[in-house]
Amino acid sequence: APFAMASSDQDAIFRIKNVSYKGKTAPILMQNLNGPCPLLAICNALLLQQKITIHQDLAYMDFRQLIHLVGDYLVNANPPHPNPEMQANQQHQIADALAVLPKLGRGLDVNLRFQKVSDF
């Protein structure tokens, strides 16, 4: 299944908070106890850009809902390409992205090493 995930990620629930952003009220998702969540960052960026929406009556969303929200956005924001070869490549890239979404419930382990300004 493309949305298979560990039960601990699946059980994660995120509180929704309304914030003022660029003169408007926008919903964002609050971090839970599990530490950094890349999917949460993706959702918040898309929410602030108004590319995805959350119903104003909701107070919480669970991890599975977030995956489906971003997954729907990926599919709908990428209509089929007219060139069959490009469309096959596009579908493969979307499928790869959908397969990765359930793994974004935990922090990423990134080891950066900067010794001087020009190291990046």
Coordinates of N, CA and C in Angstrom, one line a residue:
A1 N 0.8 -1.2 0.0 CA 0.0 0.0 0.0 C 0.9 1.2 0.0
P2 N 0.6 2.2 -0.8 CA 1.4 3.4 -0.9 C 1.4 4.2 0.4
F3 N 0.4 4.1 1.2 CA 0.3 4.9 2.4 C 0.6 4.0 3.7
A4 N 1.4 3.0 3.6 CA 1.7 2.1 4.7 C 2.6 2.9 5.7
M5 N 2.3 2.8 7.0 CA 3.1 3.5 7.9 C 3.2 2.8 9.3
A6 N 4.1 3.1 10.1 CA 4.2 2.5 11.4 C 3.1 3.0 12.3
S7 N 2.6 2.1 13.2 CA 1.4 2.5 14.0 C 1.7 3.8 14.8
S8 N 2.9 4.0 15.3 CA 3.2 5.1 16.1 C 3.1 6.4 15.3
D9 N 3.5 6.4 14.1 CA 3.3 7.6 13.2 C 1.8 7.8 12.9
Q10 N 1.1 6.7 12.6 CA -0.3 6.7 12.3 C -1.1 7.3 13.4
D11 N -0.7 7.1 14.7 CA -1.4 7.6 15.8 C -1.2 9.0 16.2
A12 N -0.2 9.6 15.5 CA 0.2 11.0 15.8 C -1.0 12.0 15.5
I13 N -1.3 12.9 16.4 CA -2.3 13.9 16.2 C -1.7 15.2 16.4
F14 N -2.1 16.2 15.5 CA -1.6 17.5 15.5 C -2.7 18.5 15.7
R15 N -2.5 19.4 16.6 CA -3.4 20.5 16.9 C -3.3 21.6 15.8
I16 N -4.5 22.1 15.4 CA -4.5 23.2 14.4 C -4.7 24.5 15.2
K17 N -3.9 25.5 14.8 CA -3.9 26.8 15.4 C -4.0 27.8 14.3
N18 N -4.8 28.8 14.5 CA -4.9 29.9 13.5 C -3.9 31.0 13.9
V19 N -3.2 31.5 12.9 CA -2.2 32.5 13.0 C -2.5 33.6 12.0
S20 N -1.9 34.8 12.3 CA -2.0 35.9 11.4 C -0.8 35.8 10.4
Y21 N -1.1 35.8 9.1 CA 0.0 35.7 8.1 C -0.3 36.5 6.9
K22 N 0.5 37.5 6.7 CA 0.3 38.4 5.6 C -1.0 39.1 5.6
G23 N -1.4 39.5 6.8 CA -2.7 40.2 7.0 C -3.9 39.4 7.0
K24 N -3.8 38.1 7.0 CA -4.9 37.2 7.0 C -4.7 36.1 8.0
T25 N -5.8 35.5 8.4 CA -5.8 34.4 9.3 C -5.6 33.1 8.6
A26 N -4.6 32.3 9.0 CA -4.3 31.1 8.3 C -4.1 30.0 9.3
P27 N -4.5 28.7 9.0 CA -4.3 27.6 9.9 C -2.9 27.1 9.8
I28 N -2.3 26.7 10.9 CA -1.1 25.9 10.8 C -1.2 24.7 11.8
L29 N -0.4 23.7 11.6 CA -0.4 22.5 12.4 C 0.7 22.6 13.5
M30 N 0.4 22.3 14.7 CA 1.3 22.4 15.8 C 2.0 21.1 16.0
Q31 N 3.3 21.1 16.3 CA 4.1 19.9 16.6 C 3.6 19.2 17.8
N32 N 3.6 17.8 17.7 CA 3.2 17.0 18.9 C 4.5 16.6 19.6
L33 N 4.3 15.5 20.4 CA 5.4 15.1 21.3 C 6.5 14.3 20.6
N34 N 6.3 14.0 19.3 CA 7.3 13.1 18.6 C 8.5 13.8 18.0
G35 N 8.7 15.1 18.3 CA 9.8 15.8 17.8 C 9.6 16.3 16.3
P36 N 10.7 16.6 15.6 CA 10.5 17.2 14.3 C 9.8 16.3 13.3
C37 N 9.0 16.9 12.5 CA 8.2 16.1 11.5 C 8.2 16.8 10.2
P38 N 9.0 16.3 9.2 CA 9.1 17.0 7.9 C 7.7 17.1 7.2
L39 N 6.9 16.1 7.4 CA 5.5 16.2 6.8 C 4.8 17.4 7.3
L40 N 4.9 17.7 8.6 CA 4.3 18.9 9.2 C 4.8 20.2 8.6
A41 N 6.1 20.2 8.4 CA 6.7 21.4 7.8 C 6.2 21.6 6.3
I42 N 6.0 20.5 5.6 CA 5.5 20.6 4.2 C 4.1 21.1 4.3
C43 N 3.3 20.5 5.2 CA 1.9 20.9 5.3 C 1.7 22.4 5.6
N44 N 2.5 22.8 6.6 CA 2.4 24.2 7.0 C 2.9 25.2 5.9
A45 N 3.9 24.8 5.1 CA 4.3 25.6 4.0 C 3.1 25.7 3.0
L46 N 2.5 24.6 2.7 CA 1.4 24.6 1.7 C 0.2 25.3 2.2
L47 N -0.1 25.2 3.6 CA -1.2 25.9 4.2 C -1.0 27.4 4.1
L48 N 0.2 27.9 4.4 CA 0.5 29.3 4.4 C 0.4 29.9 2.9
Q49 N 0.7 29.0 2.0 CA 0.7 29.4 0.6 C -0.8 29.2 0.0
Q50 N -1.7 28.7 0.8 CA -3.0 28.4 0.4 C -3.1 27.5 -0.7
K51 N -2.2 26.5 -0.7 CA -2.2 25.5 -1.8 C -3.0 24.3 -1.3
I52 N -3.1 24.1 0.0 CA -4.0 23.1 0.6 C -4.8 23.9 1.7
T53 N -6.0 23.3 2.0 CA -6.8 23.9 3.0 C -7.3 22.9 4.1
I54 N -7.6 23.4 5.2 CA -8.2 22.6 6.3 C -9.5 23.3 6.7
H55 N -10.5 22.4 6.9 CA -11.8 23.0 7.2 C -11.7 23.7 8.5
Q56 N -12.3 24.9 8.6 CA -12.1 25.8 9.7 C -12.7 25.2 11.0
D57 N -13.6 24.2 11.0 CA -14.2 23.7 12.2 C -13.3 22.6 12.8
L58 N -12.2 22.2 12.1 CA -11.3 21.2 12.7 C -10.4 21.8 13.8
A59 N -10.2 21.0 14.8 CA -9.2 21.4 15.9 C -8.0 20.6 15.8
Y60 N -8.1 19.4 15.3 CA -7.0 18.5 15.2 C -7.0 17.7 13.9
M61 N -5.8 17.3 13.4 CA -5.7 16.4 12.3 C -4.7 15.3 12.7
D62 N -5.0 14.1 12.1 CA -4.0 13.0 12.4 C -3.1 12.8 11.2
F63 N -2.1 12.0 11.5 CA -1.0 11.8 10.5 C -1.5 11.3 9.2
R64 N -2.4 10.4 9.2 CA -3.0 9.8 8.0 C -3.7 10.9 7.2
Q65 N -4.4 11.8 7.8 CA -5.1 12.9 7.1 C -4.1 13.8 6.5
L66 N -3.0 14.1 7.1 CA -1.9 14.9 6.5 C -1.4 14.3 5.3
I67 N -1.1 13.0 5.3 CA -0.6 12.3 4.2 C -1.5 12.4 3.0
H68 N -2.8 12.2 3.3 CA -3.8 12.3 2.2 C -3.9 13.7 1.7
L69 N -3.8 14.7 2.5 CA -3.9 16.1 2.1 C -2.8 16.4 1.2
V70 N -1.6 16.1 1.5 CA -0.4 16.4 0.7 C -0.4 15.5 -0.6
G71 N -0.8 14.2 -0.4 CA -0.9 13.3 -1.6 C -1.9 13.8 -2.6
D72 N -3.1 14.3 -2.1 CA -4.1 14.8 -3.1 C -3.5 16.1 -3.8
Y73 N -2.8 16.9 -3.0 CA -2.2 18.1 -3.6 C -1.2 17.7 -4.7
L74 N -0.4 16.7 -4.4 CA 0.6 16.3 -5.4 C 0.0 15.8 -6.7
V75 N -1.1 15.0 -6.6 CA -1.8 14.5 -7.7 C -2.5 15.6 -8.5
N76 N -3.2 16.5 -7.8 CA -4.0 17.5 -8.4 C -3.2 18.6 -9.0
A77 N -2.0 18.9 -8.4 CA -1.2 20.0 -8.9 C -0.3 19.6 -10.1
N78 N -0.4 18.4 -10.5 CA 0.4 17.9 -11.6 C -0.5 17.1 -12.6
P79 N -1.2 17.9 -13.4 CA -2.1 17.3 -14.4 C -1.2 16.5 -15.4
P80 N -1.8 15.5 -16.0 CA -1.0 14.6 -17.0 C -0.3 15.5 -18.1
H81 N 0.9 15.2 -18.3 CA 1.7 15.9 -19.4 C 1.2 15.3 -20.8
P82 N 1.1 16.2 -21.8 CA 0.6 15.8 -23.1 C 1.6 14.8 -23.8
N83 N 2.9 14.9 -23.5 CA 3.8 14.0 -24.1 C 3.8 12.7 -23.3
P84 N 3.5 11.5 -23.9 CA 3.4 10.2 -23.2 C 4.7 9.9 -22.4
E85 N 5.8 10.1 -23.0 CA 7.1 9.8 -22.3 C 7.3 10.7 -21.1
M86 N 7.0 12.0 -21.2 CA 7.0 12.9 -20.1 C 6.0 12.5 -19.0
Q87 N 4.8 12.1 -19.5 CA 3.7 11.7 -18.6 C 4.1 10.5 -17.7
A88 N 4.8 9.5 -18.4 CA 5.2 8.3 -17.7 C 6.2 8.7 -16.6
N89 N 7.2 9.6 -16.9 CA 8.2 10.1 -16.0 C 7.5 10.8 -14.8
Q90 N 6.5 11.7 -15.2 CA 5.8 12.5 -14.2 C 5.1 11.5 -13.2
Q91 N 4.4 10.5 -13.7 CA 3.6 9.6 -12.9 C 4.6 8.8 -12.0
H92 N 5.7 8.5 -12.5 CA 6.7 7.7 -11.7 C 7.2 8.6 -10.5
Q93 N 7.5 9.9 -10.8 CA 7.9 10.8 -9.8 C 6.9 11.1 -8.7
I94 N 5.6 11.2 -9.1 CA 4.5 11.4 -8.2 C 4.4 10.1 -7.3
A95 N 4.5 9.0 -7.9 CA 4.4 7.7 -7.2 C 5.5 7.6 -6.1
D96 N 6.7 8.0 -6.5 CA 7.8 8.0 -5.6 C 7.6 8.9 -4.4
A97 N 7.1 10.1 -4.7 CA 6.8 11.1 -3.7 C 5.7 10.6 -2.7
L98 N 4.7 10.0 -3.3 CA 3.6 9.4 -2.4 C 4.1 8.3 -1.5
A99 N 5.1 7.5 -2.0 CA 5.6 6.4 -1.3 C 6.5 6.9 -0.1
V100 N 7.1 8.1 -0.3 CA 7.9 8.7 0.8 C 7.1 9.4 1.9
L101 N 6.0 9.9 1.6 CA 5.2 10.7 2.5 C 5.0 10.0 3.9
P102 N 4.6 8.7 4.0 CA 4.5 8.1 5.3 C 5.8 8.0 6.1
K103 N 6.9 8.1 5.5 CA 8.2 8.1 6.2 C 8.6 9.4 6.7
L104 N 7.8 10.5 6.5 CA 8.2 11.8 6.9 C 7.5 12.2 8.2
G105 N 7.1 11.2 9.0 CA 6.5 11.5 10.3 C 7.6 11.7 11.4
R106 N 8.8 11.4 11.2 CA 9.8 11.5 12.2 C 10.9 12.4 11.6
G107 N 11.7 12.9 12.5 CA 12.8 13.9 12.2 C 13.8 13.2 11.2
L108 N 14.4 14.0 10.4 CA 15.5 13.6 9.5 C 16.8 13.7 10.2
D109 N 17.6 12.7 10.1 CA 19.0 12.7 10.6 C 19.9 13.3 9.6
V110 N 20.3 14.5 9.8 CA 21.1 15.2 8.8 C 22.4 15.6 9.6
N111 N 23.5 15.1 9.1 CA 24.8 15.5 9.7 C 25.5 16.5 8.8
L112 N 25.5 17.7 9.2 CA 26.2 18.8 8.4 C 27.5 19.1 9.1
R113 N 28.5 19.4 8.3 CA 29.7 19.8 8.9 C 30.3 21.0 8.2
F114 N 30.2 22.2 8.9 CA 30.7 23.4 8.3 C 31.9 23.8 9.1
Q115 N 33.0 24.0 8.4 CA 34.2 24.5 9.0 C 34.5 25.9 8.6
K116 N 34.0 26.3 7.5 CA 34.2 27.7 7.0 C 33.1 28.1 6.2
V117 N 33.0 29.4 5.9 CA 31.8 29.9 5.2 C 31.6 29.3 3.8
S118 N 32.6 28.9 3.1 CA 32.6 28.4 1.8 C 32.3 26.9 1.7
D119 N 32.0 26.3 2.9 CA 31.8 24.8 2.9 C 30.4 24.4 2.3
F120 N 29.6 25.2 2.0 CA 28.3 24.8 1.5 C 28.1 25.3 0.1

